[in-house]
Amino acid sequence: MAHSAILNVMIKAAYRAGRSLKRDLGEVEHLQVSLKGPRNFVTAADRRAEEIVYEELAKARPDYGFLGEEGGARAGTDRSHRWIVDPLDGTTNFLHGIPHFAVSIALERDGAIVAGLTYNPANDDLFVAERGKGAFLNDRRIRVAARQRLAEAVVACGLPHYGRGDLVLGRHEIAAAQTHFAGLRRFGAASLDLAWVAAGRFDAYWERDLSPWDLAAGIILVREAGGFISDLDGGDAILTKGQIVAGNETMQRELIRLMQEASKQAANDPQREINQSPAKVAAPAPGGRRAT
Ligand code: IPD
Ligand code: CA
Ligand code: CA
């Protein structure tokens, strides 16, 4: 399938970073690992992959800006174009040898996401989308699932953990989902959660406390696959609030309703007081040498 010039640039960068990640996956126990926050790991593999993606994208479009999870923002002379990159989404999975992680690249033009790619090097799943041109998995057109009944739906989510997110709210949201859906999945890579909604593997997905690089490519993948996305209040502030609810029209609307109910219950939950001060404990890095 012929892709546009801009998608070809993104695919080349993702494949090169993917080869580097596959090499590092084989050496994961020797990887340098450090903590960016409670249970939030970064490895030499994340940084290496980001440098490779930056190199490839800057070679093809030297004027574009670049926002990467590990290296932060790099300004470009072309103010209307910016790459948004997560070089390794699912770092905790990667560190445990769980083959569910991805390179995620999006292109933003004048504040709107116009192209996106999410690539899992472990199984070679390549999800791509461009505005007005549809969404594809390995060159096959994909659409969100058409299921209308919640009781038949499999839904994905993120989970708060100590030091990150609201544990009490999380418990109420999970309980609401467990009561209404056929299945709940926490797979550990937000960009793949959104790509799987676009491919109809998950019927819906919601998560909070996300960063632009977790979300950007997934936004256009779900939209171009005929799906609906918003923040948890039903609004458009997905990247600024770091929240997303995705699915077909019915699933997305129902998930918002259930999460808003859960949020009201959590607000009145006496546990809230007790959980206000999560212990900020540094966890030992699994397997890898710890950066001192
Ligand atoms: C994380 C994953 C995870 C999500 C976290 C993200 P990372 O990204 O997407 O599924 O729950 O909020 O930070 O740190 O592995 O790139
Ligand atoms: Ca991420
Ligand atoms: Ca990452």
PDB file of C-alpha atoms and ligand atoms in Angstrom:
ATOM      1  CA  MET A   1       0.000   0.000   0.000  1.00  0.00           C
ATOM      2  CA  ALA A   2       1.456   3.390  -0.951  1.00  0.00           C
ATOM      3  CA  HIS A   3       1.686   5.761   1.987  1.00  0.00           C
ATOM      4  CA  SER A   4       2.122   9.514   1.801  1.00  0.00           C
ATOM      5  CA  ALA A   5       5.623  11.003   2.003  1.00  0.00           C
ATOM      6  CA  ILE A   6       5.044  12.151   5.588  1.00  0.00           C
ATOM      7  CA  LEU A   7       3.848   8.687   6.723  1.00  0.00           C
ATOM      8  CA  ASN A   8       6.842   7.072   5.025  1.00  0.00           C
ATOM      9  CA  VAL A   9       9.153   9.331   7.050  1.00  0.00           C
ATOM     10  CA  MET A  10       7.348   8.336  10.273  1.00  0.00           C
ATOM     11  CA  ILE A  11       7.359   4.606   9.391  1.00  0.00           C
ATOM     12  CA  LYS A  12      11.094   4.646   8.628  1.00  0.00           C
ATOM     13  CA  ALA A  13      11.799   6.302  12.001  1.00  0.00           C
ATOM     14  CA  ALA A  14       9.555   3.846  13.877  1.00  0.00           C
ATOM     15  CA  TYR A  15      11.106   0.772  12.239  1.00  0.00           C
ATOM     16  CA  ARG A  16      14.659   1.950  13.044  1.00  0.00           C
ATOM     17  CA  ALA A  17      13.716   2.671  16.677  1.00  0.00           C
ATOM     18  CA  GLY A  18      11.897  -0.666  16.780  1.00  0.00           C
ATOM     19  CA  ARG A  19      15.063  -2.551  15.751  1.00  0.00           C
ATOM     20  CA  SER A  20      16.976  -0.810  18.544  1.00  0.00           C
ATOM     21  CA  LEU A  21      14.259  -1.705  21.084  1.00  0.00           C
ATOM     22  CA  LYS A  22      14.241  -5.345  19.980  1.00  0.00           C
ATOM     23  CA  ARG A  23      18.020  -5.483  20.494  1.00  0.00           C
ATOM     24  CA  ASP A  24      17.652  -3.934  23.958  1.00  0.00           C
ATOM     25  CA  LEU A  25      14.783  -6.279  24.844  1.00  0.00           C
ATOM     26  CA  GLY A  26      17.222  -9.135  24.450  1.00  0.00           C
ATOM     27  CA  GLU A  27      19.560  -7.420  26.924  1.00  0.00           C
ATOM     28  CA  VAL A  28      16.920  -6.084  29.296  1.00  0.00           C
ATOM     29  CA  GLU A  29      18.606  -7.376  32.451  1.00  0.00           C
ATOM     30  CA  HIS A  30      21.715  -5.321  31.627  1.00  0.00           C
ATOM     31  CA  LEU A  31      19.829  -2.132  30.823  1.00  0.00           C
ATOM     32  CA  GLN A  32      20.522   1.041  32.770  1.00  0.00           C
ATOM     33  CA  VAL A  33      17.268   1.899  34.565  1.00  0.00           C
ATOM     34  CA  SER A  34      16.361   5.015  36.540  1.00  0.00           C
ATOM     35  CA  LEU A  35      13.270   6.360  38.229  1.00  0.00           C
ATOM     36  CA  LYS A  36      11.484   9.484  36.953  1.00  0.00           C
ATOM     37  CA  GLY A  37       8.932   9.267  39.809  1.00  0.00           C
ATOM     38  CA  PRO A  38       7.170   6.606  41.940  1.00  0.00           C
ATOM     39  CA  ARG A  39       7.067   3.396  39.823  1.00  0.00           C
ATOM     40  CA  ASN A  40       7.860   5.476  36.718  1.00  0.00           C
ATOM     41  CA  PHE A  41      10.920   3.941  35.046  1.00  0.00           C
ATOM     42  CA  VAL A  42      13.105   5.151  32.180  1.00  0.00           C
ATOM     43  CA  THR A  43      15.805   3.074  30.567  1.00  0.00           C
ATOM     44  CA  ALA A  44      18.698   3.573  28.199  1.00  0.00           C
ATOM     45  CA  ALA A  45      16.429   1.891  25.624  1.00  0.00           C
ATOM     46  CA  ASP A  46      13.838   4.705  25.898  1.00  0.00           C
ATOM     47  CA  ARG A  47      16.521   7.348  25.385  1.00  0.00           C
ATOM     48  CA  ARG A  48      18.235   5.502  22.521  1.00  0.00           C
ATOM     49  CA  ALA A  49      14.918   5.037  20.698  1.00  0.00           C
ATOM     50  CA  GLU A  50      14.053   8.719  21.109  1.00  0.00           C
ATOM     51  CA  GLU A  51      17.396   9.826  19.647  1.00  0.00           C
ATOM     52  CA  ILE A  52      16.876   7.527  16.653  1.00  0.00           C
ATOM     53  CA  VAL A  53      13.345   8.866  16.014  1.00  0.00           C
ATOM     54  CA  TYR A  54      14.548  12.456  16.397  1.00  0.00           C
ATOM     55  CA  GLU A  55      17.463  11.863  13.993  1.00  0.00           C
ATOM     56  CA  GLU A  56      15.218  10.368  11.289  1.00  0.00           C
ATOM     57  CA  LEU A  57      12.467  12.992  11.588  1.00  0.00           C
ATOM     58  CA  ALA A  58      14.914  15.922  11.744  1.00  0.00           C
ATOM     59  CA  LYS A  59      16.752  14.584   8.669  1.00  0.00           C
ATOM     60  CA  ALA A  60      13.471  14.569   6.677  1.00  0.00           C
ATOM     61  CA  ARG A  61      11.858  17.723   8.140  1.00  0.00           C
ATOM     62  CA  PRO A  62      14.649  19.813   9.773  1.00  0.00           C
ATOM     63  CA  ASP A  63      12.357  22.807  10.413  1.00  0.00           C
ATOM     64  CA  TYR A  64       9.662  20.995  12.414  1.00  0.00           C
ATOM     65  CA  GLY A  65       9.449  21.227  16.203  1.00  0.00           C
ATOM     66  CA  PHE A  66       9.785  18.073  18.317  1.00  0.00           C
ATOM     67  CA  LEU A  67       8.272  17.080  21.682  1.00  0.00           C
ATOM     68  CA  GLY A  68       9.654  13.814  23.054  1.00  0.00           C
ATOM     69  CA  GLU A  69       8.886  12.167  26.410  1.00  0.00           C
ATOM     70  CA  GLU A  70      12.537  11.775  27.407  1.00  0.00           C
ATOM     71  CA  GLY A  71      14.250  14.800  25.824  1.00  0.00           C
ATOM     72  CA  GLY A  72      11.404  17.304  26.119  1.00  0.00           C
ATOM     73  CA  ALA A  73      10.677  20.041  23.584  1.00  0.00           C
ATOM     74  CA  ARG A  74      13.024  21.068  20.738  1.00  0.00           C
ATOM     75  CA  ALA A  75      11.818  24.153  18.854  1.00  0.00           C
ATOM     76  CA  GLY A  76      11.730  24.266  15.053  1.00  0.00           C
ATOM     77  CA  THR A  77      11.773  27.270  12.701  1.00  0.00           C
ATOM     78  CA  ASP A  78       8.475  26.044  11.188  1.00  0.00           C
ATOM     79  CA  ARG A  79       6.089  27.083  13.969  1.00  0.00           C
ATOM     80  CA  SER A  80       3.036  25.279  12.553  1.00  0.00           C
ATOM     81  CA  HIS A  81       4.492  21.745  12.596  1.00  0.00           C
ATOM     82  CA  ARG A  82       5.461  19.685  15.637  1.00  0.00           C
ATOM     83  CA  TRP A  83       6.246  16.004  16.138  1.00  0.00           C
ATOM     84  CA  ILE A  84       4.917  14.444  19.372  1.00  0.00           C
ATOM     85  CA  VAL A  85       6.849  11.267  20.232  1.00  0.00           C
ATOM     86  CA  ASP A  86       6.766   8.486  22.791  1.00  0.00           C
ATOM     87  CA  PRO A  87       9.842   6.387  21.909  1.00  0.00           C
ATOM     88  CA  LEU A  88       8.843   3.504  24.188  1.00  0.00           C
ATOM     89  CA  ASP A  89       5.287   3.369  25.458  1.00  0.00           C
ATOM     90  CA  GLY A  90       4.945   0.554  27.964  1.00  0.00           C
ATOM     91  CA  THR A  91       8.370   0.795  29.611  1.00  0.00           C
ATOM     92  CA  THR A  92       7.311  -1.283  32.610  1.00  0.00           C
ATOM     93  CA  ASN A  93       6.112  -4.057  30.260  1.00  0.00           C
ATOM     94  CA  PHE A  94       9.420  -3.784  28.357  1.00  0.00           C
ATOM     95  CA  LEU A  95      11.457  -4.132  31.558  1.00  0.00           C
ATOM     96  CA  HIS A  96       9.566  -7.336  32.376  1.00  0.00           C
ATOM     97  CA  GLY A  97       9.990  -8.769  28.880  1.00  0.00           C
ATOM     98  CA  ILE A  98       6.238  -8.401  28.236  1.00  0.00           C
ATOM     99  CA  PRO A  99       5.956  -8.031  24.416  1.00  0.00           C
ATOM    100  CA  HIS A 100       3.334  -5.277  24.579  1.00  0.00           C
ATOM    101  CA  PHE A 101       5.002  -1.895  24.016  1.00  0.00           C
ATOM    102  CA  ALA A 102       5.222   0.598  21.171  1.00  0.00           C
ATOM    103  CA  VAL A 103       6.934   3.470  19.402  1.00  0.00           C
ATOM    104  CA  SER A 104       4.328   6.219  18.972  1.00  0.00           C
ATOM    105  CA  ILE A 105       4.739   9.224  16.644  1.00  0.00           C
ATOM    106  CA  ALA A 106       2.244  11.960  15.790  1.00  0.00           C
ATOM    107  CA  LEU A 107       2.399  15.072  13.637  1.00  0.00           C
ATOM    108  CA  GLU A 108       0.604  18.208  14.820  1.00  0.00           C
ATOM    109  CA  ARG A 109      -0.181  20.996  12.330  1.00  0.00           C
ATOM    110  CA  ASP A 110      -1.440  24.324  13.677  1.00  0.00           C
ATOM    111  CA  GLY A 111      -2.530  22.634  16.929  1.00  0.00           C
ATOM    112  CA  ALA A 112      -4.401  19.707  15.282  1.00  0.00           C
ATOM    113  CA  ILE A 113      -3.116  16.107  15.003  1.00  0.00           C
ATOM    114  CA  VAL A 114      -2.951  15.328  11.233  1.00  0.00           C
ATOM    115  CA  ALA A 115      -0.999  12.047  11.185  1.00  0.00           C
ATOM    116  CA  GLY A 116      -0.269   9.286  13.699  1.00  0.00           C
ATOM    117  CA  LEU A 117       1.569   6.002  13.954  1.00  0.00           C
ATOM    118  CA  THR A 118       1.853   3.367  16.702  1.00  0.00           C
ATOM    119  CA  TYR A 119       4.216   0.430  16.108  1.00  0.00           C
ATOM    120  CA  ASN A 120       4.709  -2.621  18.333  1.00  0.00           C
ATOM    121  CA  PRO A 121       8.118  -4.051  17.328  1.00  0.00           C
ATOM    122  CA  ALA A 122       7.458  -7.252  19.298  1.00  0.00           C
ATOM    123  CA  ASN A 123       4.690  -8.379  16.897  1.00  0.00           C
ATOM    124  CA  ASP A 124       5.231  -5.921  14.015  1.00  0.00           C
ATOM    125  CA  ASP A 125       1.748  -4.429  14.368  1.00  0.00           C
ATOM    126  CA  LEU A 126       1.920  -1.083  12.516  1.00  0.00           C
ATOM    127  CA  PHE A 127      -1.066   1.222  13.051  1.00  0.00           C
ATOM    128  CA  VAL A 128      -1.156   4.372  10.873  1.00  0.00           C
ATOM    129  CA  ALA A 129      -3.653   7.116  10.157  1.00  0.00           C
ATOM    130  CA  GLU A 130      -3.730  10.428   8.322  1.00  0.00           C
ATOM    131  CA  ARG A 131      -6.466  13.070   8.477  1.00  0.00           C
ATOM    132  CA  GLY A 132      -9.220  12.296   5.972  1.00  0.00           C
ATOM    133  CA  LYS A 133      -7.477   9.111   4.729  1.00  0.00           C
ATOM    134  CA  GLY A 134      -8.642   6.469   7.214  1.00  0.00           C
ATOM    135  CA  ALA A 135      -6.782   4.232   9.675  1.00  0.00           C
ATOM    136  CA  PHE A 136      -4.833   1.068   8.848  1.00  0.00           C
ATOM    137  CA  LEU A 137      -3.226  -1.891  10.597  1.00  0.00           C
ATOM    138  CA  ASN A 138      -0.474  -3.472   8.481  1.00  0.00           C
ATOM    139  CA  ASP A 139      -2.087  -1.903   5.386  1.00  0.00           C
ATOM    140  CA  ARG A 140      -5.572  -3.299   6.189  1.00  0.00           C
ATOM    141  CA  ARG A 141      -8.280  -0.648   6.775  1.00  0.00           C
ATOM    142  CA  ILE A 142      -9.555  -0.718  10.371  1.00  0.00           C
ATOM    143  CA  ARG A 143     -12.799   0.432  12.012  1.00  0.00           C
ATOM    144  CA  VAL A 144     -13.889   0.678  15.658  1.00  0.00           C
ATOM    145  CA  ALA A 145     -16.142  -2.174  16.856  1.00  0.00           C
ATOM    146  CA  ALA A 146     -19.889  -1.764  16.279  1.00  0.00           C
ATOM    147  CA  ARG A 147     -21.060  -3.431  19.523  1.00  0.00           C
ATOM    148  CA  GLN A 148     -23.933  -1.572  21.212  1.00  0.00           C
ATOM    149  CA  ARG A 149     -24.512  -3.722  24.306  1.00  0.00           C
ATOM    150  CA  LEU A 150     -22.254  -2.905  27.317  1.00  0.00           C
ATOM    151  CA  ALA A 151     -22.662  -6.454  28.636  1.00  0.00           C
ATOM    152  CA  GLU A 152     -20.834  -7.771  25.535  1.00  0.00           C
ATOM    153  CA  ALA A 153     -18.054  -5.185  25.571  1.00  0.00           C
ATOM    154  CA  VAL A 154     -14.374  -5.557  26.476  1.00  0.00           C
ATOM    155  CA  VAL A 155     -13.005  -2.263  27.769  1.00  0.00           C
ATOM    156  CA  ALA A 156      -9.430  -1.185  28.492  1.00  0.00           C
ATOM    157  CA  CYS A 157      -8.260   1.238  31.155  1.00  0.00           C
ATOM    158  CA  GLY A 158      -5.250   2.609  32.992  1.00  0.00           C
ATOM    159  CA  LEU A 159      -4.861   2.135  36.742  1.00  0.00           C
ATOM    160  CA  PRO A 160      -3.611   4.663  39.272  1.00  0.00           C
ATOM    161  CA  HIS A 161      -0.825   3.479  41.606  1.00  0.00           C
ATOM    162  CA  TYR A 162       0.800   4.898  44.731  1.00  0.00           C
ATOM    163  CA  GLY A 163       2.238   8.327  43.950  1.00  0.00           C
ATOM    164  CA  ARG A 164       0.367   8.543  40.662  1.00  0.00           C
ATOM    165  CA  GLY A 165      -3.324   9.242  40.270  1.00  0.00           C
ATOM    166  CA  ASP A 166      -6.290   8.958  42.591  1.00  0.00           C
ATOM    167  CA  LEU A 167      -6.590   5.473  44.149  1.00  0.00           C
ATOM    168  CA  VAL A 168     -10.060   6.046  45.610  1.00  0.00           C
ATOM    169  CA  LEU A 169     -11.462   7.366  42.319  1.00  0.00           C
ATOM    170  CA  GLY A 170      -9.747   4.499  40.485  1.00  0.00           C
ATOM    171  CA  ARG A 171     -11.488   1.934  42.679  1.00  0.00           C
ATOM    172  CA  HIS A 172     -14.904   3.447  41.981  1.00  0.00           C
ATOM    173  CA  GLU A 173     -14.250   3.636  38.240  1.00  0.00           C
ATOM    174  CA  ILE A 174     -13.103   0.008  38.118  1.00  0.00           C
ATOM    175  CA  ALA A 175     -16.126  -1.112  40.135  1.00  0.00           C
ATOM    176  CA  ALA A 176     -18.474   0.707  37.721  1.00  0.00           C
ATOM    177  CA  ALA A 177     -16.785  -0.946  34.737  1.00  0.00           C
ATOM    178  CA  GLN A 178     -16.828  -4.401  36.349  1.00  0.00           C
ATOM    179  CA  THR A 179     -20.574  -4.051  36.933  1.00  0.00           C
ATOM    180  CA  HIS A 180     -21.468  -3.146  33.347  1.00  0.00           C
ATOM    181  CA  PHE A 181     -18.948  -4.646  30.858  1.00  0.00           C
ATOM    182  CA  ALA A 182     -18.109  -8.217  29.819  1.00  0.00           C
ATOM    183  CA  GLY A 183     -14.404  -7.688  30.465  1.00  0.00           C
ATOM    184  CA  LEU A 184     -11.849  -5.162  31.696  1.00  0.00           C
ATOM    185  CA  ARG A 185      -8.225  -5.048  30.487  1.00  0.00           C
ATOM    186  CA  ARG A 186      -5.185  -3.185  31.845  1.00  0.00           C
ATOM    187  CA  PHE A 187      -2.447  -3.841  29.227  1.00  0.00           C
ATOM    188  CA  GLY A 188       0.050  -1.123  30.166  1.00  0.00           C
ATOM    189  CA  ALA A 189       0.582   0.904  26.969  1.00  0.00           C
ATOM    190  CA  ALA A 190      -1.884   3.778  26.371  1.00  0.00           C
ATOM    191  CA  SER A 191      -0.924   4.240  22.698  1.00  0.00           C
ATOM    192  CA  LEU A 192      -1.691   0.551  22.007  1.00  0.00           C
ATOM    193  CA  ASP A 193      -4.925   0.742  24.021  1.00  0.00           C
ATOM    194  CA  LEU A 194      -6.112   3.477  21.624  1.00  0.00           C
ATOM    195  CA  ALA A 195      -4.801   1.640  18.538  1.00  0.00           C
ATOM    196  CA  TRP A 196      -6.706  -1.484  19.645  1.00  0.00           C
ATOM    197  CA  VAL A 197      -9.912   0.563  20.001  1.00  0.00           C
ATOM    198  CA  ALA A 198      -9.325   1.829  16.445  1.00  0.00           C
ATOM    199  CA  ALA A 199      -8.896  -1.783  15.275  1.00  0.00           C
ATOM    200  CA  GLY A 200     -12.059  -2.955  17.087  1.00  0.00           C
ATOM    201  CA  ARG A 201     -10.122  -5.255  19.468  1.00  0.00           C
ATOM    202  CA  PHE A 202     -11.282  -3.197  22.482  1.00  0.00           C
ATOM    203  CA  ASP A 203     -14.788  -1.732  22.437  1.00  0.00           C
ATOM    204  CA  ALA A 204     -13.738   1.282  24.507  1.00  0.00           C
ATOM    205  CA  TYR A 205     -10.957   2.700  26.693  1.00  0.00           C
ATOM    206  CA  TRP A 206     -10.560   5.364  29.359  1.00  0.00           C
ATOM    207  CA  GLU A 207      -7.596   6.742  31.297  1.00  0.00           C
ATOM    208  CA  ARG A 208      -6.470   9.811  33.277  1.00  0.00           C
ATOM    209  CA  ASP A 209      -3.063  11.325  34.117  1.00  0.00           C
ATOM    210  CA  LEU A 210      -1.659  10.847  30.600  1.00  0.00           C
ATOM    211  CA  SER A 211       0.829  12.986  28.660  1.00  0.00           C
ATOM    212  CA  PRO A 212       0.508  14.317  25.079  1.00  0.00           C
ATOM    213  CA  TRP A 213       2.930  11.643  23.763  1.00  0.00           C
ATOM    214  CA  ASP A 214       0.731   8.843  25.244  1.00  0.00           C
ATOM    215  CA  LEU A 215      -2.341  10.221  23.429  1.00  0.00           C
ATOM    216  CA  ALA A 216      -1.463  12.068  20.209  1.00  0.00           C
ATOM    217  CA  ALA A 217      -1.195   9.222  17.675  1.00  0.00           C
ATOM    218  CA  GLY A 218      -4.173   7.406  19.231  1.00  0.00           C
ATOM    219  CA  ILE A 219      -6.400  10.475  18.777  1.00  0.00           C
ATOM    220  CA  ILE A 220      -6.158  10.377  14.986  1.00  0.00           C
ATOM    221  CA  LEU A 221      -6.162   6.548  14.816  1.00  0.00           C
ATOM    222  CA  VAL A 222      -9.520   6.349  16.655  1.00  0.00           C
ATOM    223  CA  ARG A 223     -11.047   9.293  14.759  1.00  0.00           C
ATOM    224  CA  GLU A 224     -10.005   7.931  11.333  1.00  0.00           C
ATOM    225  CA  ALA A 225     -11.393   4.495  12.330  1.00  0.00           C
ATOM    226  CA  GLY A 226     -14.824   6.105  12.821  1.00  0.00           C
ATOM    227  CA  GLY A 227     -14.550   6.335  16.624  1.00  0.00           C
ATOM    228  CA  PHE A 228     -15.439   9.023  19.148  1.00  0.00           C
ATOM    229  CA  ILE A 229     -13.014  10.529  21.657  1.00  0.00           C
ATOM    230  CA  SER A 230     -13.187  13.190  24.354  1.00  0.00           C
ATOM    231  CA  ASP A 231     -11.911  14.037  27.836  1.00  0.00           C
ATOM    232  CA  LEU A 232     -13.778  12.561  30.826  1.00  0.00           C
ATOM    233  CA  ASP A 233     -16.190  15.525  30.870  1.00  0.00           C
ATOM    234  CA  GLY A 234     -17.112  14.939  27.225  1.00  0.00           C
ATOM    235  CA  GLY A 235     -15.026  17.932  26.094  1.00  0.00           C
ATOM    236  CA  ASP A 236     -12.097  18.402  23.693  1.00  0.00           C
ATOM    237  CA  ALA A 237      -9.390  19.135  26.292  1.00  0.00           C
ATOM    238  CA  ILE A 238      -7.838  15.665  25.877  1.00  0.00           C
ATOM    239  CA  LEU A 239      -4.184  16.736  25.613  1.00  0.00           C
ATOM    240  CA  THR A 240      -4.395  19.556  28.174  1.00  0.00           C
ATOM    241  CA  LYS A 241      -6.311  17.511  30.786  1.00  0.00           C
ATOM    242  CA  GLY A 242      -4.389  14.310  29.998  1.00  0.00           C
ATOM    243  CA  GLN A 243      -7.625  12.317  29.918  1.00  0.00           C
ATOM    244  CA  ILE A 244      -9.319  10.222  27.255  1.00  0.00           C
ATOM    245  CA  VAL A 245     -12.516   8.236  26.674  1.00  0.00           C
ATOM    246  CA  ALA A 246     -12.613   6.423  23.318  1.00  0.00           C
ATOM    247  CA  GLY A 247     -15.002   4.032  21.563  1.00  0.00           C
ATOM    248  CA  ASN A 248     -17.896   3.939  19.121  1.00  0.00           C
ATOM    249  CA  GLU A 249     -20.618   6.575  19.745  1.00  0.00           C
ATOM    250  CA  THR A 250     -22.665   4.444  22.163  1.00  0.00           C
ATOM    251  CA  MET A 251     -19.755   2.985  24.114  1.00  0.00           C
ATOM    252  CA  GLN A 252     -18.003   6.349  24.445  1.00  0.00           C
ATOM    253  CA  ARG A 253     -21.168   8.108  25.654  1.00  0.00           C
ATOM    254  CA  GLU A 254     -22.007   5.326  28.142  1.00  0.00           C
ATOM    255  CA  LEU A 255     -18.448   5.184  29.477  1.00  0.00           C
ATOM    256  CA  ILE A 256     -18.495   8.944  30.173  1.00  0.00           C
ATOM    257  CA  ARG A 257     -21.815   8.553  32.018  1.00  0.00           C
ATOM    258  CA  LEU A 258     -20.495   5.650  34.152  1.00  0.00           C
ATOM    259  CA  MET A 259     -17.237   7.448  34.984  1.00  0.00           C
ATOM    260  CA  GLN A 260     -19.079  10.616  36.001  1.00  0.00           C
ATOM    261  CA  GLU A 261     -21.270   8.553  38.351  1.00  0.00           C
ATOM    262  CA  ALA A 262     -18.155   6.869  39.771  1.00  0.00           C
ATOM    263  CA  SER A 263     -16.562  10.282  40.288  1.00  0.00           C
ATOM    264  CA  LYS A 264     -19.576  11.446  42.346  1.00  0.00           C
ATOM    265  CA  GLN A 265     -19.404   8.304  44.516  1.00  0.00           C
ATOM    266  CA  ALA A 266     -15.663   8.734  45.029  1.00  0.00           C
ATOM    267  CA  ALA A 267     -16.172  12.333  46.136  1.00  0.00           C
ATOM    268  CA  ASN A 268     -18.328  11.035  49.027  1.00  0.00           C
ATOM    269  CA  ASP A 269     -16.122   8.067  49.872  1.00  0.00           C
ATOM    270  CA  PRO A 270     -14.720   8.310  53.475  1.00  0.00           C
ATOM    271  CA  GLN A 271     -11.614   6.467  52.239  1.00  0.00           C
ATOM    272  CA  ARG A 272     -10.713   9.684  50.407  1.00  0.00           C
ATOM    273  CA  GLU A 273      -9.375  11.301  53.609  1.00  0.00           C
ATOM    274  CA  ILE A 274      -7.224   8.285  54.460  1.00  0.00           C
ATOM    275  CA  ASN A 275      -5.703   8.095  50.963  1.00  0.00           C
ATOM    276  CA  GLN A 276      -4.897  11.780  50.651  1.00  0.00           C
ATOM    277  CA  SER A 277      -1.163  11.282  51.451  1.00  0.00           C
ATOM    278  CA  PRO A 278       0.287   8.395  49.352  1.00  0.00           C
ATOM    279  CA  ALA A 279       3.723   7.355  50.673  1.00  0.00           C
ATOM    280  CA  LYS A 280       6.448   8.551  48.286  1.00  0.00           C
ATOM    281  CA  VAL A 281       8.563   5.418  48.475  1.00  0.00           C
ATOM    282  CA  ALA A 282      11.277   4.707  45.891  1.00  0.00           C
ATOM    283  CA  ALA A 283      10.827   1.141  44.561  1.00  0.00           C
ATOM    284  CA  PRO A 284      13.935  -0.922  43.615  1.00  0.00           C
ATOM    285  CA  ALA A 285      14.279  -1.159  39.795  1.00  0.00           C
ATOM    286  CA  PRO A 286      13.178  -4.709  38.662  1.00  0.00           C
ATOM    287  CA  GLY A 287      16.051  -6.822  37.195  1.00  0.00           C
ATOM    288  CA  GLY A 288      18.187  -3.990  35.833  1.00  0.00           C
ATOM    289  CA  ARG A 289      21.133  -2.251  37.466  1.00  0.00           C
ATOM    290  CA  ARG A 290      19.946   0.765  39.367  1.00  0.00           C
ATOM    291  CA  ALA A 291      21.346   4.120  38.356  1.00  0.00           C
ATOM    292  CA  THR A 292      22.724   5.745  41.472  1.00  0.00           C
TER     293      THR A 292
HETATM  294  C1  IPD B   1       2.769   4.688  30.354  1.00  0.00           C
HETATM  295  C2  IPD B   1       1.845   3.662  29.699  1.00  0.00           C
HETATM  296  C3  IPD B   1       0.787   3.221  30.708  1.00  0.00           C
HETATM  297  C4  IPD B   1       0.002   4.387  31.258  1.00  0.00           C
HETATM  298  C5  IPD B   1       0.936   5.395  31.897  1.00  0.00           C
HETATM  299  C6  IPD B   1       1.972   5.857  30.862  1.00  0.00           C
HETATM  300  P1  IPD B   1       5.265   4.900  29.515  1.00  0.00           P
HETATM  301  O1  IPD B   1       3.678   5.165  29.406  1.00  0.00           O
HETATM  302  O2  IPD B   1       1.219   4.215  28.569  1.00  0.00           O
HETATM  303  O3  IPD B   1      -0.122   2.346  30.087  1.00  0.00           O
HETATM  304  O4  IPD B   1      -0.902   3.931  32.222  1.00  0.00           O
HETATM  305  O5  IPD B   1       0.194   6.486  32.374  1.00  0.00           O
HETATM  306  O6  IPD B   1       2.871   6.779  31.476  1.00  0.00           O
HETATM  307  O7  IPD B   1       5.716   5.597  30.783  1.00  0.00           O
HETATM  308  O8  IPD B   1       5.495   3.437  29.572  1.00  0.00           O
HETATM  309  O9  IPD B   1       5.778   5.553  28.268  1.00  0.00           O
HETATM  310 CA    CA B   2       3.865   6.563  27.435  1.00  0.00          CA
HETATM  311 CA    CA B   3       7.545   6.293  27.188  1.00  0.00          CA
END
